[in-house]
Coordinates of C-alpha atoms (C1' of nucleotides) in Angstrom, one line a residue:
Chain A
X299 CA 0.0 0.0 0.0
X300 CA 1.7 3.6 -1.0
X301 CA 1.9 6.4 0.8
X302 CA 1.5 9.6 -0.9
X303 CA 1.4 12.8 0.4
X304 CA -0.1 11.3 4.1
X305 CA -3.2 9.7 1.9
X306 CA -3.1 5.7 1.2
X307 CA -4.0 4.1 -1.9
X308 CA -5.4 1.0 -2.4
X309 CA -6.3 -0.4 -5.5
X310 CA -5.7 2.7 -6.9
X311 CA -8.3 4.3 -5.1
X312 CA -7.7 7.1 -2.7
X313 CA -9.2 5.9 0.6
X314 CA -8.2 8.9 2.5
X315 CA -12.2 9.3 3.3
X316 CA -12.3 6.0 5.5
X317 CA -9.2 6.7 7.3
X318 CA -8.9 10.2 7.6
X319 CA -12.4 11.1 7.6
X320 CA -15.4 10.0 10.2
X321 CA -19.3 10.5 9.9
X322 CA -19.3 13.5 11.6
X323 CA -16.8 15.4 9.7
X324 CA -18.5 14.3 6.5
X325 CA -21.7 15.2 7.9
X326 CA -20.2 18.8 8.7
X327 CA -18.7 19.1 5.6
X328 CA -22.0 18.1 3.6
X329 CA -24.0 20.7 6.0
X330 CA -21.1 23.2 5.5
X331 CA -20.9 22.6 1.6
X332 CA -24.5 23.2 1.2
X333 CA -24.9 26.3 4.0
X334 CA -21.7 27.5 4.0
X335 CA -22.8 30.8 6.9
X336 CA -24.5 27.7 8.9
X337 CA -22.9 28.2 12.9
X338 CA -21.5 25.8 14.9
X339 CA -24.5 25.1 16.8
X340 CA -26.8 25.1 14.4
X341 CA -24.5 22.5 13.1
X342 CA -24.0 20.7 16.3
X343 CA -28.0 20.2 17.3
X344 CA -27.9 18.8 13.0
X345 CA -25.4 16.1 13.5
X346 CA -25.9 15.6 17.6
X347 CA -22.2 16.6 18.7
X348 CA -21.9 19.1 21.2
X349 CA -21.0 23.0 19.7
X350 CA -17.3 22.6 21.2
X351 CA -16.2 19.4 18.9
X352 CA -18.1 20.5 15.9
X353 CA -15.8 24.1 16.7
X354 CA -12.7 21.6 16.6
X355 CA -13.4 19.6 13.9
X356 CA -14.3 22.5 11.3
X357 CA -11.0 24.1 12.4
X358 CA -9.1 21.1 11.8
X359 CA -10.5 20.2 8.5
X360 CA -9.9 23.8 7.3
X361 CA -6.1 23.8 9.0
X362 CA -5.9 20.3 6.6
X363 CA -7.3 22.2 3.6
X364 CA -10.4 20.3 2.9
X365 CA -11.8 23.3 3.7
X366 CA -10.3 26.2 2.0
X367 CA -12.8 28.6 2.0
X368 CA -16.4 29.9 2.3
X369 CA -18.1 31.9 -0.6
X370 CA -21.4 33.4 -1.3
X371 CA -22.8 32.3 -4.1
X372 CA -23.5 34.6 -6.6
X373 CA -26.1 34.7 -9.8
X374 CA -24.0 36.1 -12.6
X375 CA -27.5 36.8 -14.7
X376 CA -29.1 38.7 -11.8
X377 CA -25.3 40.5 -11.4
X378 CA -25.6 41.5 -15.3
X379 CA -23.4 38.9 -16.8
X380 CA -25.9 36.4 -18.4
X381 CA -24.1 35.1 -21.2
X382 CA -21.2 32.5 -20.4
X383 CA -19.0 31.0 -22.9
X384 CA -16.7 28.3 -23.0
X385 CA -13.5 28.7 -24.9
X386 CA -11.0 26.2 -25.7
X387 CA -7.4 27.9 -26.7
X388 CA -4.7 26.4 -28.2
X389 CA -1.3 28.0 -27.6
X390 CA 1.8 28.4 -30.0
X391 CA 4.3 25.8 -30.0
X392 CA 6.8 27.5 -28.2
X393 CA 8.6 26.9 -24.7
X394 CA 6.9 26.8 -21.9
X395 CA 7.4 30.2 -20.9
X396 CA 4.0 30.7 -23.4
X397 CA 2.2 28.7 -20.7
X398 CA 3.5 30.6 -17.9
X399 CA 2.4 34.4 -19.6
X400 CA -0.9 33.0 -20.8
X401 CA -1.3 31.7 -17.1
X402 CA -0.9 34.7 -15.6
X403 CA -2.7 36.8 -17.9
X404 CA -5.8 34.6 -17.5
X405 CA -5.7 35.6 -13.5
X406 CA -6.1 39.4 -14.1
X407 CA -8.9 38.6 -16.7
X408 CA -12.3 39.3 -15.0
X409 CA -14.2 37.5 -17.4
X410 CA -12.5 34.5 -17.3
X411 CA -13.7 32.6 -14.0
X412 CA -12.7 29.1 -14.5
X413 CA -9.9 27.7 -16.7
X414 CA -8.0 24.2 -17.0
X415 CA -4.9 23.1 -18.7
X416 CA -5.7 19.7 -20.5
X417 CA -4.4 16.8 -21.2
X418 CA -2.7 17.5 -25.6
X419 CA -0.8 20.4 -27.0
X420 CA -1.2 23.3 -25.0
X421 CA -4.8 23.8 -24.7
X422 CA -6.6 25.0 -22.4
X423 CA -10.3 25.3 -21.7
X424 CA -12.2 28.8 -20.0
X425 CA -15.4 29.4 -18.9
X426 CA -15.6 32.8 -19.9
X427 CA -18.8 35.0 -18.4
X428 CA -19.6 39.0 -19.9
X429 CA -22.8 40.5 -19.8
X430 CA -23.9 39.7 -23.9
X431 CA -22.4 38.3 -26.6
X432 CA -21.0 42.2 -27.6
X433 CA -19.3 41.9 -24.3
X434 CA -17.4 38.7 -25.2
X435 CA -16.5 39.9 -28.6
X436 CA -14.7 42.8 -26.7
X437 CA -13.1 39.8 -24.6
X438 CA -11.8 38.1 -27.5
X439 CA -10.2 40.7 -29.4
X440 CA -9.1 43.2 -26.4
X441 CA -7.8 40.4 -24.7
X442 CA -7.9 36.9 -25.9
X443 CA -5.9 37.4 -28.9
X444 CA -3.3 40.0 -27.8
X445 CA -2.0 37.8 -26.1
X446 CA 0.6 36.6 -28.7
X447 CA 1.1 33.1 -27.6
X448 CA -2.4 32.2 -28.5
X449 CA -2.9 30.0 -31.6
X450 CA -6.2 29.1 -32.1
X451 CA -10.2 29.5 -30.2
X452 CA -12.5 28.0 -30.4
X453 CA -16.0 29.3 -28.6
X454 CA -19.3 27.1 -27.4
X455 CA -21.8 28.4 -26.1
X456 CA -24.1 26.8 -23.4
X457 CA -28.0 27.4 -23.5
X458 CA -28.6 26.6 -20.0
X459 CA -26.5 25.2 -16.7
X460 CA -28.2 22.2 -15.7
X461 CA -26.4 21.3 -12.4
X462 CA -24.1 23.8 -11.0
X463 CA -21.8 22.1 -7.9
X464 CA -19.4 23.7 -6.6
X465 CA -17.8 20.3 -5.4
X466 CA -18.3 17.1 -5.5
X467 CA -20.3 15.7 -2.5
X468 CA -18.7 14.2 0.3
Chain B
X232 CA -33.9 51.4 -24.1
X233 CA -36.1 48.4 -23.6
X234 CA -36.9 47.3 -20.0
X235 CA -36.8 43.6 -19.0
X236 CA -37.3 41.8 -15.9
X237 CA -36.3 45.1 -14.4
X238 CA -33.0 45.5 -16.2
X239 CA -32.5 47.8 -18.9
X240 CA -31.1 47.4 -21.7
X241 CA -29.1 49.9 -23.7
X242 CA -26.3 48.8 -26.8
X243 CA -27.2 45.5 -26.1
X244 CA -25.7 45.6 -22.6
X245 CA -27.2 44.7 -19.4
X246 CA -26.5 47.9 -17.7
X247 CA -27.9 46.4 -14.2
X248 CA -24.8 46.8 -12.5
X249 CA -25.0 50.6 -13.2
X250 CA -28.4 51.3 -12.0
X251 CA -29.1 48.6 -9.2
X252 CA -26.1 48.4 -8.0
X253 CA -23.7 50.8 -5.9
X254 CA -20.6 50.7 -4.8
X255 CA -21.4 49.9 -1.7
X256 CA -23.4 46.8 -2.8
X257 CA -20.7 45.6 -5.4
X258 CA -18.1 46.1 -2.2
X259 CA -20.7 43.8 -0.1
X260 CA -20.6 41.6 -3.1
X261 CA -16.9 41.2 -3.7
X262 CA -15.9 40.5 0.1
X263 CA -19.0 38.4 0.5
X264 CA -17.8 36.1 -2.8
X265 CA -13.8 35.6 -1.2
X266 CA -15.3 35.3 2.4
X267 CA -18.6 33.4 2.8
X268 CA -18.8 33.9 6.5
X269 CA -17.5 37.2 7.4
X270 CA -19.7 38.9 10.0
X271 CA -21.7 41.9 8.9
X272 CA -19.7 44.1 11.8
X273 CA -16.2 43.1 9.6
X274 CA -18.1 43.3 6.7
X275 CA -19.6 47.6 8.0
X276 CA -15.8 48.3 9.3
X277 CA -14.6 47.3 5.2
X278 CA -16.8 49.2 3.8
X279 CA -17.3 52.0 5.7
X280 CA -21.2 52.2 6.9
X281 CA -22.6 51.1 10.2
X282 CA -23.7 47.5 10.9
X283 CA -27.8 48.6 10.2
X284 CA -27.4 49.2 6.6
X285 CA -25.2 46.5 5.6
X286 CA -27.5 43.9 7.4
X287 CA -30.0 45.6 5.1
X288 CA -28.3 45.6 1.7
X289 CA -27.0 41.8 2.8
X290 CA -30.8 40.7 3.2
X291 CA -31.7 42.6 0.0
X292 CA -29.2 40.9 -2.1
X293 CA -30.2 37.6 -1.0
X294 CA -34.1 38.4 -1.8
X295 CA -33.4 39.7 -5.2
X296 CA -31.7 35.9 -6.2
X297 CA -28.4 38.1 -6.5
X298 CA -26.8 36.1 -3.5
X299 CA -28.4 32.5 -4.2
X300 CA -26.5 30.9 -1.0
X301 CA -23.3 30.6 0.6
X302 CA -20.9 27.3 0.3
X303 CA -17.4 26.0 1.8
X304 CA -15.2 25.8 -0.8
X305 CA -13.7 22.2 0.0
X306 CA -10.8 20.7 -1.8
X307 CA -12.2 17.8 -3.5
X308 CA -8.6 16.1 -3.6
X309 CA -7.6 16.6 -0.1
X310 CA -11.1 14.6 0.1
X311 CA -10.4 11.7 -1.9
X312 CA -11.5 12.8 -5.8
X313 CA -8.0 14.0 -7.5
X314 CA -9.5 13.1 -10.6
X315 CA -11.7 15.4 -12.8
X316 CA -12.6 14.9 -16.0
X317 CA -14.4 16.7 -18.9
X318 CA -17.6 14.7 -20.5
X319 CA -19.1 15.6 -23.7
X320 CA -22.2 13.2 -24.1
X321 CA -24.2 13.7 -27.5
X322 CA -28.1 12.4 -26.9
X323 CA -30.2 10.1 -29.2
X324 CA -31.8 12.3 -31.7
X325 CA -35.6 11.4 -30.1
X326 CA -37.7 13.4 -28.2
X327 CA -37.3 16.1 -25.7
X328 CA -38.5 13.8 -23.2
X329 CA -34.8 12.3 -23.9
X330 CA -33.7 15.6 -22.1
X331 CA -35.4 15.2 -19.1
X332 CA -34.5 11.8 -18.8
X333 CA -31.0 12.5 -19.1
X334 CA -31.2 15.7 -16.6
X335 CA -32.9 14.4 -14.0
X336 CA -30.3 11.2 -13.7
X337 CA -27.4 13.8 -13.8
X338 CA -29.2 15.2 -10.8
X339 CA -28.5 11.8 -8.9
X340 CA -24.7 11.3 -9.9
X341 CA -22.9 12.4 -7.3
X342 CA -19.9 12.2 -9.7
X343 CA -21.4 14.8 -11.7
X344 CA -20.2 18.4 -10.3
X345 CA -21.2 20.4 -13.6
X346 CA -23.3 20.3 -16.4
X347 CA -24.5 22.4 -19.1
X348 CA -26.6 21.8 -22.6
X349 CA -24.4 23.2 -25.0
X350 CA -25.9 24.8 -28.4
X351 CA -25.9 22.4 -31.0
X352 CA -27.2 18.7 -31.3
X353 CA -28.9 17.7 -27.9
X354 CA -24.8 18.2 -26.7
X355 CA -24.3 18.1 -23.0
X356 CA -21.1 19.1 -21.2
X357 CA -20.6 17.7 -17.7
X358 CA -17.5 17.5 -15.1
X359 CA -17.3 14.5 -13.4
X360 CA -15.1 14.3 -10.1
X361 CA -14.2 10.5 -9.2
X362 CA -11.6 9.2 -6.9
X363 CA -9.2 7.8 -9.7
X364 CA -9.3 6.9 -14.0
X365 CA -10.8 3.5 -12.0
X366 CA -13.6 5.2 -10.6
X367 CA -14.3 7.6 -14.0
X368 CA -14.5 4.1 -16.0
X369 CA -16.6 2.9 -13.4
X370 CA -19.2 5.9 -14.1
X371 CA -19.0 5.4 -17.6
X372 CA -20.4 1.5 -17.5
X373 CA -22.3 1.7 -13.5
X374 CA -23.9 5.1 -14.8
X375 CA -23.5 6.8 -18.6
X376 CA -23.8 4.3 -21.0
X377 CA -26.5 2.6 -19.6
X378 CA -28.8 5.9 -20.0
X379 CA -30.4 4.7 -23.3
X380 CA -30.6 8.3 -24.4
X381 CA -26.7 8.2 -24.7
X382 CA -25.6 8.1 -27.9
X383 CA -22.1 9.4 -27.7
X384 CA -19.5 10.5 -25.3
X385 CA -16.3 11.9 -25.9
X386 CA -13.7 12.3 -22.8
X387 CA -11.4 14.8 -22.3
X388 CA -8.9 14.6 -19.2
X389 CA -7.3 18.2 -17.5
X390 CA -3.8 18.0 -16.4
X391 CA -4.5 20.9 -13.8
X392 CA -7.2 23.6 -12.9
X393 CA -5.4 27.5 -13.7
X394 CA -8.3 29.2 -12.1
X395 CA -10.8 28.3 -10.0
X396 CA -13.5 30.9 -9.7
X397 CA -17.5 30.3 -8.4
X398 CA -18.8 33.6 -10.3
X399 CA -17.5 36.5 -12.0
X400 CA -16.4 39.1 -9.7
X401 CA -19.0 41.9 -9.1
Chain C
dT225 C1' -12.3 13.3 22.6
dG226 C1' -16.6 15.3 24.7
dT227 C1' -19.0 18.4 28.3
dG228 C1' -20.7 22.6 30.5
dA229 C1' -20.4 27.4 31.8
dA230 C1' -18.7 32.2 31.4
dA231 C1' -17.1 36.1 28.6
dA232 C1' -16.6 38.2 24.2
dC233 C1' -18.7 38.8 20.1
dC234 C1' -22.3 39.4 16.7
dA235 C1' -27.1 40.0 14.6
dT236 C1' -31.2 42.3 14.9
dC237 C1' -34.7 45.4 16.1
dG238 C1' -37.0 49.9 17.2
dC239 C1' -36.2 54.5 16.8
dC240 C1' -34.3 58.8 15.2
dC241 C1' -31.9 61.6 11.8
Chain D
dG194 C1' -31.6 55.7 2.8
dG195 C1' -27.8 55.8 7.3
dG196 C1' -26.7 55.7 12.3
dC197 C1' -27.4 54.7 17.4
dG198 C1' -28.2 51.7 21.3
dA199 C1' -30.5 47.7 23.6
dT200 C1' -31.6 42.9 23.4
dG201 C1' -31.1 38.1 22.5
dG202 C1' -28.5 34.7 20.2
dT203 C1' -23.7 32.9 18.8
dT204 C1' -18.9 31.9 19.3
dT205 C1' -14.9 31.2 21.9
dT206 C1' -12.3 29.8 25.6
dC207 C1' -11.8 27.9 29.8
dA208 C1' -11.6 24.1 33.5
dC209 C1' -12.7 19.4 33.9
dA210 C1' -14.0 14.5 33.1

DNA sequence: TGTGAAAACCATCGCCC
DNA sequence: GGGCGATGGTTTTCACA
C-alpha cells in the first residue's frame, strides 16, 4: 500500500475518506458545503455533537485544507453577466514560458472565471462569463488574442446550466 | 432602451450593474464572494457604513436571487477525488423527453459536479469528479452508458485547474 | 475526545436623523 | 436611505472529566 502525500492508496483508489475522515466530519462538511454561513450550533444540534467538537473539527478540517474557504454564491444573470462561454485555446508551440504568460494573464482577466490546462498540446479550456455576446466579442479581441502566444479558439456556447456544484459531494 | 425583468437594456448591454447596483453593494458583493462567513460588523468596518445598513443591503441581495447561497469551498482532492474529467455526451436524436430523462439522472450522480446543454445537437457538457481513472471508468459503465438516451461521449482529461472561480467578480 | 459554563462577540430590532 | 443603542443569540475559551 503507498503512501502519498499522508493519503493511502489501495487499489488505486484514494481511501483517505475512510481513514482520515469520520461520519461527523462528512456530515459537517456536507451541511457546510450546502450552507456555507450555517454556525457551529446550528451545526452541532444537526449532527448531535456538542458545539465545542463540531468548533474543533471545522478548524481542523480547514487547518488540513479540505476546507479552504467559504463563498457566497453569486447569480452572474441577476449580477448583469448572463451570457457564459466556453472557450477552448490552443497555444503556439513554443517553450513553456507561453504557458506561464498566458497563465498569468488569464488571472487578471475578469471575465474569465474558471480555466484548465488539459491533457494534448497546450490547450486549455475557460469558462468565460460577460454581460452579452457584444461583451465577449470585446473579450476576444481586447484580450484573448493580444495575447501573442495564443494559436487558435474556439467558442461554445451553453444554453442553459443544468447542475451547477461547486464540489463534489462528500 | 427596452426594460426587461427590471433590467434595462441599452447597446445591447445589461447595464444592471450601473443602475441597481452601488458601490457599496458591489463592495458587499466582492468580500462576501472571497469570504462566505464574514460577520456583517467586519463586513460595516470594510466598507465603511454602520452594521444597520449593511445587514439591510446583505438581506436585499439575498431576496433579489443576486446572492443564491453561501458554500465551503472544499478541496475535492484533499477529500479523496484527485480526478476530474471533462464529459461531452451527445443524446439520441428522439424526443425532448430524452432531455429530461437525461437531466434528471445527472441530478443523482454524485460524480457529476457540472453540467451544461451546450448549443448544437442535444450536446451536454458535464465535469465528473471521481476518486481515480478507476472510478471515472466505473461511471461510464455503473452510470452513462447505460442511459439509453446516450448516444455518444467523448472524454477529455485536464492536467491541472489554472483558475478556479464560483462567479465573476462583481 | 466530549461536556458545561462564562465572557466576548455578533445580529437584529425599534427608533431617530 | 444611514446611524445609534439595547436585546437576544452565537462563538470562543476555559476548566474538567
Amino acid at each position: 500500500m503507498a503512501k502519498l502525500r499522508g493519503f493511502s492508496y489501495e487499489n488505486g483508489r484514494n481511501v483517505a475518506e475512510s481513514t482520515k475522515f469520520d461520519d461527523f466530519d462528512l456530515r459537517i462538511l456536507r451541511l457546510l458545503r450546502d450552507h456555507g454561513r450555517m454556525s457551529l450550533q446550528e451545526l452541532s444540534e444537526r449532527i448531535g455533537l456538542s458545539p465545542t467538537p463540531v468548533a474543533r473539527r471545522v478548524r481542523n478540517l480547514e487547518a488540513m485544507g479540505v476546507i479552504t474557504g467559504y463563498a457566497a454564491l453569486i447569480d452572474e444573470a441577476a449580477l448583469g453577466y448572463p451570457v457564459s462561454v466556453f472557450v477552448s485555446v490552443k497555444l503556439d508551440r513554443q517553450v513553456d514560458q507561453a504557458l506561464a504568460q498566458f497563465e498569468a494573464a488569464i488571472q487578471t482577466f475578469p471575465e474569465v472565471v474558471d480555466c484548465w490546462l488539459m491533457t494534448g498540446n497546450r490547450d486549455y479550456l475557460l469558462r468565460v462569463v460577460t454581460d452579452g455576446l457584444k461583451g465577449f466579442e470585446d473579450f476576444l479581441t481586447s484580450r484573448l488574442t493580444r495575447l501573442t502566444c495564443v494559436s487558435s479558439i474556439e467558442s461554445s456556447i451553453p444554453i442553459r446550466r443544468v447542475k451547477s456544484g461547486i464540489s463534489r459531494q462528500p
